CSV table of C-alpha atoms and ligand atoms in Angstrom, one decimal:
chain,number,residue,atom,x,y,z
A,1,UNK,CA,-2.4,-11.2,57.6
A,2,UNK,CA,-2.9,-7.8,56.8
A,3,UNK,CA,-5.7,-7.0,53.9
A,4,UNK,CA,-6.7,-5.2,51.2
A,5,UNK,CA,-9.9,-4.2,49.1
A,6,UNK,CA,-9.9,-5.9,46.1
A,7,UNK,CA,-10.4,-3.7,42.9
A,8,UNK,CA,-13.7,-1.4,43.7
A,9,UNK,CA,-15.6,-3.8,45.2
A,10,UNK,CA,-16.4,-5.0,48.9
A,11,UNK,CA,-14.4,-7.3,49.7
A,12,UNK,CA,-11.9,-7.4,52.2
A,13,UNK,CA,-9.1,-9.7,50.8
A,14,UNK,CA,-5.8,-10.8,52.5
A,15,UNK,CA,-2.3,-8.8,50.8
A,16,UNK,CA,-1.5,-12.5,49.4
A,17,UNK,CA,-3.7,-14.9,47.5
A,18,UNK,CA,-3.2,-19.2,47.5
A,19,UNK,CA,-3.0,-20.0,44.5
A,20,UNK,CA,-4.2,-24.1,43.9
A,21,UNK,CA,-3.1,-24.9,40.6
A,22,UNK,CA,-0.3,-27.2,42.0
A,23,UNK,CA,-2.5,-28.2,45.0
A,24,UNK,CA,-3.0,-32.2,42.3
A,25,UNK,CA,0.8,-33.1,43.6
A,26,UNK,CA,-0.3,-33.6,47.3
A,27,UNK,CA,-1.9,-36.6,49.0
A,28,UNK,CA,-5.0,-36.2,51.0
A,29,UNK,CA,-3.6,-35.7,54.3
A,30,UNK,CA,-0.7,-33.4,52.9
A,31,UNK,CA,-3.7,-31.2,51.2
A,32,UNK,CA,-5.5,-31.0,54.2
A,33,UNK,CA,-2.2,-30.2,56.1
A,34,UNK,CA,-1.9,-27.3,53.6
A,35,UNK,CA,-5.3,-25.6,53.4
A,36,UNK,CA,-5.0,-25.8,57.8
A,37,UNK,CA,-1.9,-24.0,57.8
A,38,UNK,CA,-3.1,-21.1,55.1
A,39,UNK,CA,-6.4,-20.4,57.3
A,40,UNK,CA,-3.6,-20.4,60.4
A,41,UNK,CA,-2.0,-17.8,58.6
A,42,UNK,CA,-5.4,-15.7,57.4
A,43,UNK,CA,-4.6,-16.2,54.1
A,44,UNK,CA,-8.2,-17.4,53.2
A,45,UNK,CA,-8.2,-16.3,49.7
A,46,UNK,CA,-7.8,-19.1,47.3
A,47,UNK,CA,-7.8,-19.1,43.1
A,48,UNK,CA,-8.5,-21.8,41.7
A,49,UNK,CA,-9.6,-22.4,37.9
A,50,UNK,CA,-11.4,-25.2,36.1
A,51,UNK,CA,-8.7,-26.1,34.3
A,52,UNK,CA,-6.2,-26.9,37.1
A,53,UNK,CA,-5.4,-30.5,36.9
A,54,UNK,CA,-8.7,-30.9,34.6
A,55,UNK,CA,-10.7,-30.2,37.2
A,56,UNK,CA,-9.6,-31.7,39.9
A,57,UNK,CA,-7.7,-29.4,42.0
A,58,UNK,CA,-10.9,-28.0,42.4
A,59,UNK,CA,-12.3,-31.1,43.6
A,60,UNK,CA,-9.0,-31.8,45.9
A,61,UNK,CA,-9.6,-28.2,47.3
A,62,UNK,CA,-13.0,-28.8,48.4
A,63,UNK,CA,-12.3,-32.1,49.8
A,64,UNK,CA,-9.1,-30.6,51.8
A,65,UNK,CA,-10.8,-28.1,53.4
A,66,UNK,CA,-14.0,-29.7,54.2
A,67,UNK,CA,-16.3,-27.8,52.7
A,68,UNK,CA,-19.7,-27.2,54.2
A,69,UNK,CA,-22.0,-24.3,54.9
A,70,UNK,CA,-20.0,-23.0,57.9
A,71,UNK,CA,-16.7,-22.9,56.1
A,72,UNK,CA,-17.6,-21.3,53.2
A,73,UNK,CA,-18.0,-18.6,54.9
A,74,UNK,CA,-14.9,-18.2,55.8
A,75,UNK,CA,-12.7,-17.9,53.0
A,76,UNK,CA,-12.9,-16.4,50.0
A,77,UNK,CA,-13.2,-18.5,46.2
A,78,UNK,CA,-11.8,-17.0,42.9
A,79,UNK,CA,-12.1,-19.1,39.8
A,80,UNK,CA,-11.4,-18.7,36.1
A,81,UNK,CA,-13.2,-20.0,33.0
A,82,UNK,CA,-12.8,-19.7,29.3
A,83,UNK,CA,-9.6,-21.7,29.0
A,84,UNK,CA,-10.3,-24.7,26.4
A,85,UNK,CA,-8.3,-27.3,24.8
A,86,UNK,CA,-6.8,-25.6,21.5
A,87,UNK,CA,-9.3,-22.5,21.9
A,88,UNK,CA,-10.4,-19.9,24.3
A,89,UNK,CA,-14.1,-19.3,24.7
A,90,UNK,CA,-15.8,-16.4,26.5
A,91,UNK,CA,-19.0,-17.4,24.8
A,92,UNK,CA,-22.0,-16.9,27.0
A,93,UNK,CA,-22.7,-20.7,26.7
A,94,UNK,CA,-19.4,-21.6,27.5
A,95,UNK,CA,-18.8,-19.2,30.5
A,96,UNK,CA,-22.0,-20.4,32.5
A,97,UNK,CA,-21.3,-24.0,31.7
A,98,UNK,CA,-17.5,-23.3,33.0
A,99,UNK,CA,-18.9,-21.7,36.5
A,100,UNK,CA,-21.9,-24.9,37.2
A,101,UNK,CA,-18.9,-26.8,37.0
A,102,UNK,CA,-16.6,-25.1,39.0
A,103,UNK,CA,-19.5,-24.9,41.6
A,104,UNK,CA,-20.2,-28.3,41.4
A,105,UNK,CA,-16.2,-29.5,42.0
A,106,UNK,CA,-15.7,-26.8,44.8
A,107,UNK,CA,-19.0,-27.9,46.4
A,108,UNK,CA,-20.3,-24.3,46.9
A,109,UNK,CA,-23.1,-22.0,45.6
A,110,UNK,CA,-21.2,-19.3,44.7
A,111,UNK,CA,-17.9,-17.6,43.7
A,112,UNK,CA,-16.9,-14.4,45.8
A,113,UNK,CA,-14.9,-13.7,42.0
A,114,UNK,CA,-14.7,-15.1,38.5
A,115,UNK,CA,-11.9,-14.2,36.3
A,116,UNK,CA,-12.0,-15.2,32.4
A,117,UNK,CA,-8.4,-16.8,32.0
A,118,UNK,CA,-6.9,-15.8,28.6
A,119,UNK,CA,-8.2,-13.0,26.1
A,120,UNK,CA,-10.4,-15.0,23.5
A,121,UNK,CA,-10.0,-13.5,20.2
A,122,UNK,CA,-13.3,-14.3,19.6
A,123,UNK,CA,-14.8,-12.4,22.1
A,124,UNK,CA,-18.5,-10.4,22.2
A,125,UNK,CA,-18.8,-8.7,25.2
A,126,UNK,CA,-22.2,-8.4,24.7
A,127,UNK,CA,-22.4,-12.1,25.3
A,128,UNK,CA,-19.8,-11.7,28.1
A,129,UNK,CA,-22.3,-9.5,29.3
A,130,UNK,CA,-25.0,-11.6,29.3
A,131,UNK,CA,-23.8,-14.2,31.2
A,132,UNK,CA,-22.1,-12.1,34.0
A,133,UNK,CA,-25.7,-10.7,34.0
A,134,UNK,CA,-27.3,-14.1,34.7
A,135,UNK,CA,-24.5,-15.3,36.8
A,136,UNK,CA,-25.1,-11.8,39.2
A,137,UNK,CA,-28.8,-12.3,39.4
A,138,UNK,CA,-28.8,-15.7,40.6
A,139,UNK,CA,-26.2,-15.0,43.2
A,140,UNK,CA,-23.6,-17.8,41.4
A,141,UNK,CA,-20.8,-15.0,41.1
A,142,UNK,CA,-20.5,-11.9,43.0
A,143,UNK,CA,-17.5,-10.5,41.8
A,144,UNK,CA,-15.8,-10.2,38.2
A,145,UNK,CA,-12.6,-9.7,37.1
A,146,UNK,CA,-9.9,-10.8,34.5
A,147,UNK,CA,-6.6,-12.3,33.5
A,148,UNK,CA,-4.1,-11.4,31.1
A,149,UNK,CA,-5.6,-8.8,29.3
A,150,UNK,CA,-4.4,-5.4,28.4
A,151,UNK,CA,-6.0,-2.0,28.5
A,152,UNK,CA,-8.0,-1.8,25.8
A,153,UNK,CA,-8.7,-5.6,26.2
A,154,UNK,CA,-10.5,-4.5,29.2
A,155,UNK,CA,-12.2,-1.0,28.4
A,156,UNK,CA,-13.4,-3.0,25.5
A,157,UNK,CA,-15.0,-5.9,28.0
A,158,UNK,CA,-16.1,-2.6,30.5
A,159,UNK,CA,-18.2,-1.3,27.7
A,160,UNK,CA,-21.2,-3.9,27.8
A,161,UNK,CA,-20.5,-5.0,31.5
A,162,UNK,CA,-23.0,-4.0,34.1
A,163,UNK,CA,-20.5,-4.8,36.7
A,164,UNK,CA,-16.7,-3.5,37.4
A,165,UNK,CA,-13.7,-5.5,36.4
A,166,UNK,CA,-12.3,-5.6,40.1
A,167,UNK,CA,-8.9,-7.6,39.1
A,168,UNK,CA,-6.6,-9.0,36.7
A,169,UNK,CA,-4.3,-11.5,37.0
A,170,UNK,CA,-1.2,-10.9,34.9
A,171,UNK,CA,2.9,-12.8,35.8
A,172,UNK,CA,5.4,-10.7,37.9
A,173,UNK,CA,7.8,-11.7,40.2
A,174,UNK,CA,11.4,-9.9,40.1
A,175,UNK,CA,12.6,-11.7,37.0
A,176,UNK,CA,9.8,-11.0,34.8
A,177,UNK,CA,9.0,-7.2,35.8
A,178,UNK,CA,8.6,-5.4,32.1
A,179,UNK,CA,5.3,-4.5,33.5
A,180,UNK,CA,7.3,-1.9,35.6
A,181,UNK,CA,10.5,-1.6,33.9
A,182,UNK,CA,8.5,-0.3,30.6
A,183,UNK,CA,7.4,2.2,32.8
A,184,UNK,CA,10.7,3.4,33.7
A,185,UNK,CA,12.4,3.4,30.3
A,186,UNK,CA,9.7,5.5,28.7
A,187,UNK,CA,11.1,6.6,25.1
A,188,UNK,CA,14.3,4.6,25.6
A,189,UNK,CA,15.8,2.8,22.9
A,190,UNK,CA,16.8,-0.8,24.8
A,191,UNK,CA,14.6,-3.6,25.2
A,192,UNK,CA,13.4,-2.9,28.8
A,193,UNK,CA,11.0,0.1,26.8
A,194,UNK,CA,9.8,-2.5,24.7
A,195,UNK,CA,5.3,-1.8,26.3
A,196,UNK,CA,4.3,-5.4,25.8
A,197,UNK,CA,1.1,-4.7,27.9
A,198,UNK,CA,-0.5,-1.1,27.0
A,199,UNK,CA,0.8,0.4,30.4
A,200,UNK,CA,-1.9,-1.9,32.3
A,201,UNK,CA,0.1,-1.3,35.5
A,202,UNK,CA,-0.8,2.5,35.4
A,203,UNK,CA,-4.2,1.3,33.7
A,204,UNK,CA,-5.4,-0.6,36.6
A,205,UNK,CA,-4.5,1.7,39.7
A,206,UNK,CA,-6.3,4.7,37.5
A,207,UNK,CA,-9.3,2.3,37.3
A,208,UNK,CA,-9.1,0.8,40.8
A,209,UNK,CA,-8.1,-2.6,39.3
A,210,UNK,CA,-6.2,-4.9,41.9
A,211,UNK,CA,-3.4,-6.6,40.3
A,212,UNK,CA,-3.1,-10.3,41.2
A,213,UNK,CA,0.7,-11.7,40.2
A,214,UNK,CA,1.1,-14.9,38.9
A,215,UNK,CA,3.9,-16.6,39.2
A,216,UNK,CA,5.9,-14.5,41.7
A,217,UNK,CA,8.8,-17.4,42.1
A,218,UNK,CA,9.5,-18.2,38.9
A,219,UNK,CA,11.8,-16.4,35.9
A,220,UNK,CA,10.2,-17.3,32.1
A,221,UNK,CA,6.8,-19.1,31.4
A,222,UNK,CA,7.6,-21.2,33.9
A,223,UNK,CA,11.6,-21.7,33.6
A,224,UNK,CA,11.8,-22.5,37.0
A,225,UNK,CA,12.3,-20.8,40.3
A,226,UNK,CA,15.0,-18.0,40.4
A,227,UNK,CA,15.8,-18.4,44.2
A,228,UNK,CA,19.1,-20.2,44.5
A,229,UNK,CA,19.0,-20.6,40.7
A,230,UNK,CA,23.0,-19.6,39.3
A,231,UNK,CA,21.0,-18.2,36.6
A,232,UNK,CA,20.8,-15.5,39.4
A,233,UNK,CA,23.9,-15.2,41.3
A,234,UNK,CA,23.3,-10.9,42.0
A,235,UNK,CA,19.8,-11.5,42.2
A,236,UNK,CA,20.1,-14.2,44.8
A,237,UNK,CA,23.4,-12.5,46.7
A,238,UNK,CA,21.1,-9.7,46.9
A,239,UNK,CA,17.8,-10.8,48.1
A,240,UNK,CA,19.8,-13.2,50.7
A,241,UNK,CA,21.1,-9.9,52.3
A,242,UNK,CA,18.1,-8.4,52.7
A,243,UNK,CA,16.8,-11.3,54.3
A,244,UNK,CA,19.4,-11.3,56.8
A,245,UNK,CA,18.7,-7.6,57.8
A,246,UNK,CA,15.0,-9.1,58.4
A,247,UNK,CA,15.6,-12.0,59.7
A,248,UNK,CA,13.1,-13.6,57.3
A,249,UNK,CA,13.9,-16.2,54.4
A,250,UNK,CA,14.8,-15.3,51.1
A,251,UNK,CA,11.1,-16.7,50.1
A,252,UNK,CA,9.9,-13.6,52.1
A,253,UNK,CA,12.3,-10.9,50.3
A,254,UNK,CA,10.4,-12.0,46.7
A,255,UNK,CA,7.1,-11.4,48.1
A,256,UNK,CA,7.7,-8.6,49.6
A,257,UNK,CA,9.7,-7.0,46.8
A,258,UNK,CA,6.1,-7.8,45.1
A,259,UNK,CA,3.8,-6.1,48.0
A,260,UNK,CA,6.2,-3.0,48.4
A,261,UNK,CA,5.0,-1.3,45.0
A,262,UNK,CA,1.9,1.4,46.1
A,263,UNK,CA,-0.4,-0.8,43.2
A,264,UNK,CA,-1.5,-2.5,46.3
A,265,UNK,CA,-1.1,-5.9,44.2
A,266,UNK,CA,-2.3,-9.5,45.6
A,267,UNK,CA,0.4,-12.0,44.7
A,268,UNK,CA,-1.2,-15.4,44.0
A,269,UNK,CA,1.7,-18.0,45.5
A,270,UNK,CA,2.1,-21.7,44.0
A,271,UNK,CA,3.9,-23.0,47.0
A,272,UNK,CA,2.2,-25.9,48.7
A,273,UNK,CA,4.9,-26.4,51.0
A,274,UNK,CA,3.3,-25.5,54.0
A,275,UNK,CA,6.3,-23.5,55.5
A,276,UNK,CA,7.0,-21.4,52.2
A,277,UNK,CA,3.0,-20.5,52.4
A,278,UNK,CA,4.1,-18.9,56.6
A,279,UNK,CA,7.1,-17.3,55.1
A,280,UNK,CA,5.3,-15.8,52.0
A,281,UNK,CA,2.7,-14.4,54.7
A,282,UNK,CA,5.4,-13.0,56.7
A,283,UNK,CA,6.0,-10.7,53.8
A,284,UNK,CA,2.9,-9.2,54.8
A,285,UNK,CA,4.8,-7.4,57.6
A,286,UNK,CA,7.8,-6.1,55.9
A,287,UNK,CA,7.8,-2.9,54.5
A,288,UNK,CA,10.8,-3.0,52.5
A,289,UNK,CA,12.8,0.7,52.2
A,290,UNK,CA,12.6,2.6,48.6
A,291,UNK,CA,16.5,2.0,48.0
A,292,UNK,CA,16.0,-1.7,48.8
A,293,UNK,CA,13.1,-2.5,46.9
A,294,UNK,CA,15.9,-0.6,43.9
A,295,UNK,CA,18.8,-2.5,44.9
A,296,UNK,CA,16.9,-5.9,44.0
A,297,UNK,CA,15.3,-4.7,41.0
A,298,UNK,CA,18.6,-3.7,39.8
A,299,UNK,CA,20.1,-6.8,40.9
A,300,UNK,CA,17.4,-8.5,38.9
A,301,UNK,CA,19.9,-7.1,36.1
A,302,UNK,CA,17.2,-4.3,34.9
A,303,UNK,CA,19.3,-0.8,34.3
A,304,UNK,CA,18.3,2.9,35.3
A,305,UNK,CA,17.9,5.0,32.3
B,1,NAP,N1,-3.9,-16.2,35.1
B,1,NAP,C1,-2.7,-17.0,34.9
B,1,NAP,O1,-2.5,-17.4,33.8
B,1,NAP,C2,-2.3,-17.9,36.0
B,1,NAP,C3,-1.2,-19.0,35.4
B,1,NAP,C4,-0.2,-19.5,36.1
B,1,NAP,C5,-0.8,-20.1,37.6
B,1,NAP,N2,-1.8,-19.0,37.7
B,1,NAP,C6,-2.2,-19.0,39.5
B,1,NAP,O2,-1.2,-18.5,39.9
B,1,NAP,C7,-0.1,-19.5,41.1
B,1,NAP,C8,0.7,-19.4,41.7
B,1,NAP,O3,1.7,-19.7,40.0
B,1,NAP,P1,3.2,-21.1,40.3
B,1,NAP,O4,2.4,-22.1,41.1
B,1,NAP,O5,3.3,-21.0,39.4
B,1,NAP,O6,4.0,-19.4,41.3
B,1,NAP,P2,4.8,-19.4,42.0
B,1,NAP,O7,4.7,-19.6,43.6
B,1,NAP,O8,6.3,-18.4,41.7
B,1,NAP,O9,5.6,-21.2,41.9
B,1,NAP,C9,5.5,-22.0,42.6
B,1,NAP,C10,6.9,-23.1,42.7
B,1,NAP,O10,7.9,-23.0,43.0
B,1,NAP,C11,8.7,-23.5,43.7
B,1,NAP,N3,9.2,-23.2,44.4
B,1,NAP,C12,10.3,-23.6,44.8
B,1,NAP,N4,11.7,-23.0,45.7
B,1,NAP,C13,10.4,-21.7,46.2
B,1,NAP,C14,10.4,-20.8,47.0
B,1,NAP,N5,11.7,-20.7,47.4
B,1,NAP,N6,9.0,-20.3,47.2
B,1,NAP,C15,8.3,-20.6,46.6
B,1,NAP,N7,7.9,-21.4,45.7
B,1,NAP,C16,9.0,-22.4,45.7
B,1,NAP,C17,7.1,-24.4,44.5
B,1,NAP,O11,7.3,-25.4,45.1
B,1,NAP,P3,7.1,-25.7,46.5
B,1,NAP,O12,6.0,-26.6,46.5
B,1,NAP,O13,8.0,-27.3,46.8
B,1,NAP,O14,7.2,-24.9,47.3
B,1,NAP,C18,6.1,-24.8,43.4
B,1,NAP,O15,6.3,-25.2,42.7
B,1,NAP,C19,-1.4,-21.3,40.5
B,1,NAP,O16,-1.2,-21.8,41.7
B,1,NAP,C20,-2.7,-20.1,40.0
B,1,NAP,O17,-3.6,-20.1,40.9
B,1,NAP,C21,-2.2,-18.2,37.2
């Protein structure tokens, strides 16, 4: 598996991250087979959150991988905190408690990366800084990042933090590509020009923050998978045509499209199907041409001004 550097950290990580939000759908042997396949593919970066399956996803994963000191050294673990029932909570107390919970469920004594899951309107950056300092000095968390945050929110946090923000996890797929289309349509009077994110993609590139696209196969907000969907006939036709050319599946091309972007993004895939996982990993070896990338973009319905 090709690797990339995560932000400006020392971490060298696989180009594709394995999301574990849906691992709760697998039985014990299915989960074991899934993580085994991931490791065989070199996909040893696993994305978690304290809330996935109300905590059970972290537990199922730790059991499936047979967590021990030896295996722990071979994998990179990321988890998230800050979403609670009916609220977001970036208080020092909650961050510290949430990390302790994740460590316990994951059967480890450290996270390689901790992300703040969704912006908390009541965030007090100084409190987050205190929490991060304690987590860093105790060795419980090695690196820090955010998720679903815009440039101003990141700058506000960073002003108080003593550690760099190295990753920002954001929704991005071929069919949910506003963060790309608004940069192509600057100052135009069309919907694609609407800048919903404060130019977060360019901000992350400027500041060495790795964008981790989540839900790379979904349209809408968990609306369904665009591959094979009759909502996107032209897109599927184009992806199938390019897949045939490279002798890979449409799944591979959907991820290759994200990887072709020069921001060196790390897509977080959510499949629990070992064969599809392998297809996703194949994307790391494919470099779409500029023309193919734009053909797919346009086939998804985006227009060039
Ligand atoms: N930071 C955030 O706010 C946030 C939000 C959501 C998710 N995430 C992270 O992102 C990860 C991925 O999210 P996601 O699961 O929504 O992403 P996804 O990869 O877009 O969707 C995966 C789902 O699509 C299905 N699928 C059907 N056909 C597929 C195909 N041809 N190729 C791939 N998948 C296909 C999969 O089913 P099969 O299992 O049968 O393949 C699975 O249920 C999560 O695990 C989580 O770690 C983060």
